[in-house]
Coordinates of C-alpha atoms in Angstrom, one line a residue:
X230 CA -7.4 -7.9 11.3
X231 CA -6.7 -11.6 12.0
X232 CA -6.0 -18.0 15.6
X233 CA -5.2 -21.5 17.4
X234 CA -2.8 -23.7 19.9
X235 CA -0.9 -22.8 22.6
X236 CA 2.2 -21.9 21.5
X237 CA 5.8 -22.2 22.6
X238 CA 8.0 -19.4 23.6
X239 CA 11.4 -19.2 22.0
X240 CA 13.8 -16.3 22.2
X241 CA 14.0 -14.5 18.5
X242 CA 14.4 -10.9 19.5
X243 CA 17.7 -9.5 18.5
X244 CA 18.9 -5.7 19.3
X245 CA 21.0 -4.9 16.2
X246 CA 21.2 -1.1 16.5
X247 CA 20.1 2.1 18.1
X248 CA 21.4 5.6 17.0
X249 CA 20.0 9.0 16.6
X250 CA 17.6 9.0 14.0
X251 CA 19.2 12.3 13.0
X252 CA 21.7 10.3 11.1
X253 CA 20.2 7.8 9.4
X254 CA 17.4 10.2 7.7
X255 CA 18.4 11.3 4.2
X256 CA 16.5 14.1 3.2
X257 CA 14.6 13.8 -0.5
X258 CA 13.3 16.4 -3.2
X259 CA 11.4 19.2 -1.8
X260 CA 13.1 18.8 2.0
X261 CA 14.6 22.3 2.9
X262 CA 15.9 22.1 6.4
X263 CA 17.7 19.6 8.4
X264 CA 15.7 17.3 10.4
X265 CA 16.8 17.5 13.9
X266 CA 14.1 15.8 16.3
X267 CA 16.1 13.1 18.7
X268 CA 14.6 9.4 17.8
X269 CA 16.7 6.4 18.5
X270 CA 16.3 3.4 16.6
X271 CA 16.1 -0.1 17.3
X272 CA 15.6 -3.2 15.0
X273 CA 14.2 -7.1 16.3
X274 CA 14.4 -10.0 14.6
X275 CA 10.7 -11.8 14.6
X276 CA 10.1 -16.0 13.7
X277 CA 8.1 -14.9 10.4
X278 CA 7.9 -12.2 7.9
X279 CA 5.5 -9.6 9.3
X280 CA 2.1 -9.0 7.3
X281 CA 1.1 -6.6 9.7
X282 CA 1.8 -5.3 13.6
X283 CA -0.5 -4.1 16.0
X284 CA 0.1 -2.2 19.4
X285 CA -2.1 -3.2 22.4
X286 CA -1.4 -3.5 26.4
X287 CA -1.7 -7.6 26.0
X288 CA -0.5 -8.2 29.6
X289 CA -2.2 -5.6 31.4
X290 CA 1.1 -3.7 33.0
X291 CA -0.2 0.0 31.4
X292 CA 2.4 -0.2 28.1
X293 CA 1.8 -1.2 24.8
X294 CA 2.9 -4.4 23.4
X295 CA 3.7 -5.0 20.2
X296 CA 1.5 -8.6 18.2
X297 CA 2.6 -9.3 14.6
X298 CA 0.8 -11.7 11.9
X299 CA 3.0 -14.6 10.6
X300 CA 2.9 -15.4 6.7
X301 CA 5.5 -18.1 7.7
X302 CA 8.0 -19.8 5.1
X303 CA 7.0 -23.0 2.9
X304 CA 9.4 -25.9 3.4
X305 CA 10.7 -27.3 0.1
X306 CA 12.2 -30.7 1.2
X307 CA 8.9 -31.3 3.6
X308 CA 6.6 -30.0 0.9
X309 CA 5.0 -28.1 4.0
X310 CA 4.5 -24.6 5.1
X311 CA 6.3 -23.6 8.7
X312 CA 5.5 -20.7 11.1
X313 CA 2.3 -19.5 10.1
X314 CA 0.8 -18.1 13.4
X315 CA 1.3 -14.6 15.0
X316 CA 4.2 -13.5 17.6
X317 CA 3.9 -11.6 20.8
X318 CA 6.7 -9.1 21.8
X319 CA 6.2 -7.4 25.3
X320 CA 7.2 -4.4 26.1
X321 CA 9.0 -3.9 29.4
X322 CA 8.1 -0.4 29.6
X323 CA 11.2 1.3 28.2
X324 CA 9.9 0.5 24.8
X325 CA 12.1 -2.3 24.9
X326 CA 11.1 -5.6 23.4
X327 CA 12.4 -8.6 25.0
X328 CA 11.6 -12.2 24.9
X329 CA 9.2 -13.2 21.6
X330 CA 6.5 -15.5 21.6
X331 CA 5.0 -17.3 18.7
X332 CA 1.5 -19.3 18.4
X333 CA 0.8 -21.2 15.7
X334 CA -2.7 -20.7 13.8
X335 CA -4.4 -23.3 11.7
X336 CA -3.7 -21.4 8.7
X337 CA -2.0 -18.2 6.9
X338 CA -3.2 -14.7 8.4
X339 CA -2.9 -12.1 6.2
X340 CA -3.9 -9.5 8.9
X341 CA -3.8 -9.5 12.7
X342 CA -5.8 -6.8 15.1
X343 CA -6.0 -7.0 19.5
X344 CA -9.3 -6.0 21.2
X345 CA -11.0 -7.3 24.2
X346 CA -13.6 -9.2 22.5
X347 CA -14.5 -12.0 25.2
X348 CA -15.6 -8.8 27.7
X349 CA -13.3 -10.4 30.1
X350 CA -10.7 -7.1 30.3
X351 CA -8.2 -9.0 28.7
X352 CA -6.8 -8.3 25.0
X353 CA -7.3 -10.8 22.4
X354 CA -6.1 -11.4 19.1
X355 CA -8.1 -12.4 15.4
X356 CA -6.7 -12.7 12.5
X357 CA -8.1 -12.5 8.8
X358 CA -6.6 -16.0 7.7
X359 CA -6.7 -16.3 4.0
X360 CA -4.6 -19.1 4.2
X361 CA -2.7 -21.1 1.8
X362 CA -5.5 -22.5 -0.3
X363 CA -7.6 -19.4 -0.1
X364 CA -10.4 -19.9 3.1
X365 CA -12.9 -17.7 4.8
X366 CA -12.6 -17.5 8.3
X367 CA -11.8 -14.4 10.7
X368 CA -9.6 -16.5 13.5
X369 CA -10.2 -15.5 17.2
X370 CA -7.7 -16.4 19.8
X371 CA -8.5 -15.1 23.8
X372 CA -6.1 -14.6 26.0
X373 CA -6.0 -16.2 29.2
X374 CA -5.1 -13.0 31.2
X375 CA -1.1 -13.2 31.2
X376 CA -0.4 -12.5 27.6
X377 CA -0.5 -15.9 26.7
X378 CA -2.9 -17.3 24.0
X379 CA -5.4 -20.1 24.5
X380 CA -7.2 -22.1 21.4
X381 CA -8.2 -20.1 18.5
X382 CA -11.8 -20.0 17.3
X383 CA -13.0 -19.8 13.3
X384 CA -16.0 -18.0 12.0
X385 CA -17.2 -17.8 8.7
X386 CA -16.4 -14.5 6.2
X387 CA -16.3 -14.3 2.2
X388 CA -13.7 -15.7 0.6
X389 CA -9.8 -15.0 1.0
X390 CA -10.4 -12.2 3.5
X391 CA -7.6 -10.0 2.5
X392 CA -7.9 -7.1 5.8
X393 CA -9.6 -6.8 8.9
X394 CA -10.9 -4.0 10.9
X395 CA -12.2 -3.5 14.6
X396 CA -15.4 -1.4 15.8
X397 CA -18.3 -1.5 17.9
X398 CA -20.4 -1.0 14.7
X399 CA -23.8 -1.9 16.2
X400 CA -23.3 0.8 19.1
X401 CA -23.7 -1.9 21.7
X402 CA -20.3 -1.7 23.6
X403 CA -18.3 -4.5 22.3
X404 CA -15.8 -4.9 19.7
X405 CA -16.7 -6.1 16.0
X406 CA -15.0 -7.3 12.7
X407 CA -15.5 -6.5 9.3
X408 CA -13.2 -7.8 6.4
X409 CA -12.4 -7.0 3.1
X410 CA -12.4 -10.6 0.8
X411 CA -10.7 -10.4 -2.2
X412 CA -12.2 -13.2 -3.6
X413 CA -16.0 -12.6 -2.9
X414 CA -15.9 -8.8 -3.7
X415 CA -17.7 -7.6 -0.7
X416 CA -17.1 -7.0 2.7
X417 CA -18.0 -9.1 5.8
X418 CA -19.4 -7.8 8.9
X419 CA -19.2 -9.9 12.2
X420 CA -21.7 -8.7 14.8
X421 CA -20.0 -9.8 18.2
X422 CA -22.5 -11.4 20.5
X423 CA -20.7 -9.5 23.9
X424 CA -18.7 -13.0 24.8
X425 CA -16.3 -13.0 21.7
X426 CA -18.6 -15.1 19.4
X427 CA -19.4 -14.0 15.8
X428 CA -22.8 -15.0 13.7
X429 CA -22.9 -15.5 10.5
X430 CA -21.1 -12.4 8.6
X431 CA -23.7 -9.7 6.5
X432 CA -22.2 -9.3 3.4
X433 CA -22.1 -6.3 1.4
X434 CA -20.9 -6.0 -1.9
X435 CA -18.2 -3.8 -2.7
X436 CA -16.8 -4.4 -6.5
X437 CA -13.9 -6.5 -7.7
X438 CA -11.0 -7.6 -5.6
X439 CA -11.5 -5.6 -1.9
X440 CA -8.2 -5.0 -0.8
X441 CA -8.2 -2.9 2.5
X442 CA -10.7 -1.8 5.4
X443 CA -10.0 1.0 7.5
X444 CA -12.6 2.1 10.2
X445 CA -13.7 6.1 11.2
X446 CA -16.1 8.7 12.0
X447 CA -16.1 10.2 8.6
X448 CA -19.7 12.5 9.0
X449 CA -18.8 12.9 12.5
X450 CA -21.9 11.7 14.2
X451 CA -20.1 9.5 16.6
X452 CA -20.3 6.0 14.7
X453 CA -17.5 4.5 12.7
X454 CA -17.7 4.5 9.0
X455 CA -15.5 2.1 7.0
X456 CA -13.4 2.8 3.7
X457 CA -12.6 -0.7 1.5
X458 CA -10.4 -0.2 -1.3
X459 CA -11.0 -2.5 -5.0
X460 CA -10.0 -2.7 -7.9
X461 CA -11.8 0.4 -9.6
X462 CA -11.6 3.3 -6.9
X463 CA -12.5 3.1 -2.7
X464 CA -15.9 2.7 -1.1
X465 CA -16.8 4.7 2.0
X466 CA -19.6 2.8 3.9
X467 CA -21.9 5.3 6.4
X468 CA -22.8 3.3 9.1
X469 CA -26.6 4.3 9.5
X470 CA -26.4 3.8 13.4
X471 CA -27.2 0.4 13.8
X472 CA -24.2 -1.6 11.9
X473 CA -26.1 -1.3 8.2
X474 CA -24.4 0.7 5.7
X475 CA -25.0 2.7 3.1
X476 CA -22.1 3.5 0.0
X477 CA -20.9 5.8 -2.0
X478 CA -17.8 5.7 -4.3
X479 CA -14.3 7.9 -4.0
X480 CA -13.4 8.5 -7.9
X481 CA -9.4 8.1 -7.9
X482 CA -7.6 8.6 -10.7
X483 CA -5.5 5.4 -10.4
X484 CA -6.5 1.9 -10.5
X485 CA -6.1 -0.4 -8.5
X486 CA -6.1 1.5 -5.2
X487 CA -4.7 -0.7 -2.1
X488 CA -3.6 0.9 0.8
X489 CA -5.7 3.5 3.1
X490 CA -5.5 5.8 6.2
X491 CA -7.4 8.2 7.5
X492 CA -6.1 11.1 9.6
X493 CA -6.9 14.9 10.0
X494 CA -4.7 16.6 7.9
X495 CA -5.9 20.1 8.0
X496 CA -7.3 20.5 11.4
X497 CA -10.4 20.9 11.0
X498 CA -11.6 17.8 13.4
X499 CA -12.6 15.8 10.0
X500 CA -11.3 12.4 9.3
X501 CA -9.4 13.2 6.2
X502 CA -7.9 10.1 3.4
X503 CA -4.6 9.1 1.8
X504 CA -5.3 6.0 -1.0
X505 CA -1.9 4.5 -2.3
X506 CA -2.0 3.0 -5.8
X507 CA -0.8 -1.1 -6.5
X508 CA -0.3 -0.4 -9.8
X509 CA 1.3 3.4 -10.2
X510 CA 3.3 4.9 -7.7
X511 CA 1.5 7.2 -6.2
X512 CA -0.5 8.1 -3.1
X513 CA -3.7 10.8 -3.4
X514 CA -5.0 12.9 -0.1
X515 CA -8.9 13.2 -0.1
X516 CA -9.6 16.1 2.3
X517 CA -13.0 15.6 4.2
X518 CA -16.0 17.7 2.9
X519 CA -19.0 17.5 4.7
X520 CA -18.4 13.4 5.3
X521 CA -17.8 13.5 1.3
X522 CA -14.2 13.0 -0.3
X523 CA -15.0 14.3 -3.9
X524 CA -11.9 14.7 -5.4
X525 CA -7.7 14.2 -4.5
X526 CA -6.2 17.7 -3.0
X527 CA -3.0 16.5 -3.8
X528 CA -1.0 13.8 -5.0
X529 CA 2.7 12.7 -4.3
X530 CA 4.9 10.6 -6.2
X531 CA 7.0 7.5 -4.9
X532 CA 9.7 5.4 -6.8
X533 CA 7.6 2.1 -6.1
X534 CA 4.3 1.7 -5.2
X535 CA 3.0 2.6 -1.5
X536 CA 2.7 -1.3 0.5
X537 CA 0.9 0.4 3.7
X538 CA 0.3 4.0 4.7
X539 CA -0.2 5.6 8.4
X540 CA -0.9 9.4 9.5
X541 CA 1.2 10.1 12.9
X542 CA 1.8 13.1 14.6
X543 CA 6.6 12.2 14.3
X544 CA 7.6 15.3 15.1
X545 CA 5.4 16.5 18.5
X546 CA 3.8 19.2 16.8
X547 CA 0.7 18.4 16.6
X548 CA -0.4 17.9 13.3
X549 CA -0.4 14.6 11.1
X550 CA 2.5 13.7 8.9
X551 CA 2.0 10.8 6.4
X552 CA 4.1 7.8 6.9
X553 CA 4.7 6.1 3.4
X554 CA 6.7 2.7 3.2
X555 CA 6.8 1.4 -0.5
X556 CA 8.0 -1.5 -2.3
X557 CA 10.7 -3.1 -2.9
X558 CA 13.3 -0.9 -0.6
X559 CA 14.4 -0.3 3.1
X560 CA 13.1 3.1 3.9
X561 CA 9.8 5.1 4.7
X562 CA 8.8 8.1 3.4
X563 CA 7.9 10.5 6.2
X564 CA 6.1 13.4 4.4
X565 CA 5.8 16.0 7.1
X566 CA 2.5 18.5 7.9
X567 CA 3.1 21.9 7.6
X568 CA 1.0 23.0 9.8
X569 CA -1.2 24.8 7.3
X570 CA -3.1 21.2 6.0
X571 CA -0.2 21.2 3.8
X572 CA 2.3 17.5 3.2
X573 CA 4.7 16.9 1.4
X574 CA 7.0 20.2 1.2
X575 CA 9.5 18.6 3.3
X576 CA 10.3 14.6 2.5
X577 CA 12.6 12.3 4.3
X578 CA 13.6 8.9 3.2
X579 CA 13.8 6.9 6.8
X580 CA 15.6 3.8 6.8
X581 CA 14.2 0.3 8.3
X582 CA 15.0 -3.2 7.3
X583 CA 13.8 -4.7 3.7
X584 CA 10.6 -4.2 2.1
X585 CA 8.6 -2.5 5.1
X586 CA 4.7 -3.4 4.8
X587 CA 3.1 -2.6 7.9
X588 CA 3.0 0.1 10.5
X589 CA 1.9 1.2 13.8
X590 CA 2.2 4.2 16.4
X591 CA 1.4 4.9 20.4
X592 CA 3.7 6.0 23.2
X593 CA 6.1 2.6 23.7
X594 CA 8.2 4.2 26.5
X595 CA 5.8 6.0 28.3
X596 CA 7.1 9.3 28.0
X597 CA 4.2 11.3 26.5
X598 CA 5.6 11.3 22.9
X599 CA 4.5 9.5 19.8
X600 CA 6.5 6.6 18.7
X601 CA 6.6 4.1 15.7
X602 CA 6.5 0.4 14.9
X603 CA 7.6 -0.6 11.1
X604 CA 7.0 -3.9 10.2
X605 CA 9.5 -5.2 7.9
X606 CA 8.7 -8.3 5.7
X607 CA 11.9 -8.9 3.2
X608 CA 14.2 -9.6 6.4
X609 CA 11.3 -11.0 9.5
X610 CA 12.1 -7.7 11.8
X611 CA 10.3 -4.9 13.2
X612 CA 12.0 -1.2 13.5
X613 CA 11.3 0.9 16.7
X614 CA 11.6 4.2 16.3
X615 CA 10.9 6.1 20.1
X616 CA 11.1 9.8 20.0
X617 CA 12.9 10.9 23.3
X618 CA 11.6 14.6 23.6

């Protein structure tokens, strides 16, 4: 999704609380049994309001680290905008997250993602930076092999690149980008040339306003497809083998669609898609048909609109619930699989810290269970959730 100078490390992590999830879930309309599965829950104070986390291994120790884009906070009395970079939290293998490092970026990144794109081993950082007066650059920042962050590197996308997605979309082992720019109404692809440099982007139109880019096998022929959400509906882009495209249109009923996920909701080994709505509350599931979503198999209804979404298998059974966080509050929906490709017949309201925007999942503590990052951008914190059984 989203670089730079070296930064300087400062200590901004802050354990507030852990406690059995058990008894902070509230159960909502159409839950009918306790929840009982043991989580704890920790909160961590970050330098910057979260736009979005990502997990990667980023010092090469076999755990998964947690890297967070920073919107930063403009400075009234200096007329100038502060903390606008990303911040690294390593895990020491507990899922614990200790120490916090922040590295400044030459402008705002409205999405971060980790991939080795030098070919070096290491894990580096880019960052879609749409910045404060709009630009169109993907940042790259390598790191120098000890989870620290060398310069950053700019290359050119459309303009305000709102998302960012990774993928070897060419099929020639190294790690891509494609973003979604608002402004420009099209998507960028940035063919990596196997050291971590980017040409210049192949732009394909998408319609008004591109919002979101996901990436996945959606005909299941072994090379990742790409969803961009727009203004009128969601694109799904076939990649034709050789990092070309072709489109074709999901017809939601809402407008405005900005937040996707894919995940296989009925077992069936297809990718299948949740789309959340900016401008009603709502969030539709498009089962996978042949590498087609025709039309919404369900739709669920929120208070406030859906700011991120994420399929995660929470409660070890292995199917995919939906995660939900919306605006405007402190909790995320966790709508739980049935089993059966059924969501939704038992809801819980999971409280976090204030207006939750971003999420991510992978085993923090090592244990062989599925835990959960929530990125929390009305109060600069992330919420661990680590499922002990």
């Amino acid at each position: 999704m989203r670089t730079l100078q070296r930064g300087s490390r400062n200590r901004r992590l802050t354990l507030s609380h852990t406690l059995p999830l058990a008894l902070a879930v509230l159960e909502v309309a159409g839950a009918t049994a306790a929840f009982s599965r043991p989580f704890s829950r920790s909160s961590y104070e970050l330098s910057s309001a979260p736009a979005t986390v990502t997990l990667a291994d980023l010092d090469g120790d076999g755990d998964l680290d947690l890297a967070a884009a920073a919107r930063g906070q403009f400075n009234a009395a200096a007329q100038t905008w502060q903390g606008i970079g990303f911040t690294v939290s390593l895990n020491d293998g507990s899922g614990s997250f200790g120490t916090s490092a922040f590295y400044a970026l030459s402008s705002r990144p409205a999405a971060i993602a980790a991939a080795d794109f030098d070919g070096d081993g290491d894990i580096d950082i880019a960052a879609a930076v749409d910045g404060v007066y709009l630009q169109s650059y993907v940042a790259v920042v390598p790191n120098n092999g000890d989870a620290t962050f060398g310069a950053e590197t700019l290359f050119e996308t459309g303009y305000n690149p709102f998302d960012l997605a990774v993928a070897d979309i060419d099929d020639d082992g190294d790690a891509d980008l494609m973003t979604a720019n608002y402004f420009d109404s099209n998507l960028s692809v940035l063919v990596n040339a196997g050291d971590g440099s980017f040409g210049a982007p192949r732009n394909n139109y998408i319609g008004k306003y591109p919002r979101e880019v996901i990436s996945g096998d959606v005909n299941g022929d072994g090379a990742p497809d790409l969803a961009v959400s727009y203004k009128y509906g969601v694109k799904i882009l076939t990649n034709l083998g050789d990092g070309f495209f072709s489109q074709a249109a999901v017809q939601s009923a809402y407008l405005r669609p900005t937040t996707l996920a894919f995940g296989d909701v009925d077992g069936d080994g297809a990718i299948d898609l949740a789309v959340g709505s900016g401008l009603n509350d709502v969030v539709e599931l498009f089962l996978n048909d042949s590498g087609a979503y025709s039309s919404a198999a369900s739709t669920y209804l929120f208070d406030q609109p859906a700011t991120t979404l994420g399929f995660a298998d929470v409660d070890g059974d292995s199917d995919a619930d939906l995660l939900v966080p919306t605006y405007y509050g402190s909790v995320v929906n966790w709508l739980v699989n049935d089993g059966a490709g059924g969501i939704g017949s038992k809801r819980y309201a999971v409280p976090v810290g204030a207006d939750p925007t971003s999420l991510a999942s992978g085993d923090l503590d090592g244990n062989g269970t599925l835990d959960v990052v929530v990125g929390n951008s009305g109060d600069g914190t992330m919420t661990v959730f680590l499922r002990n059984n």
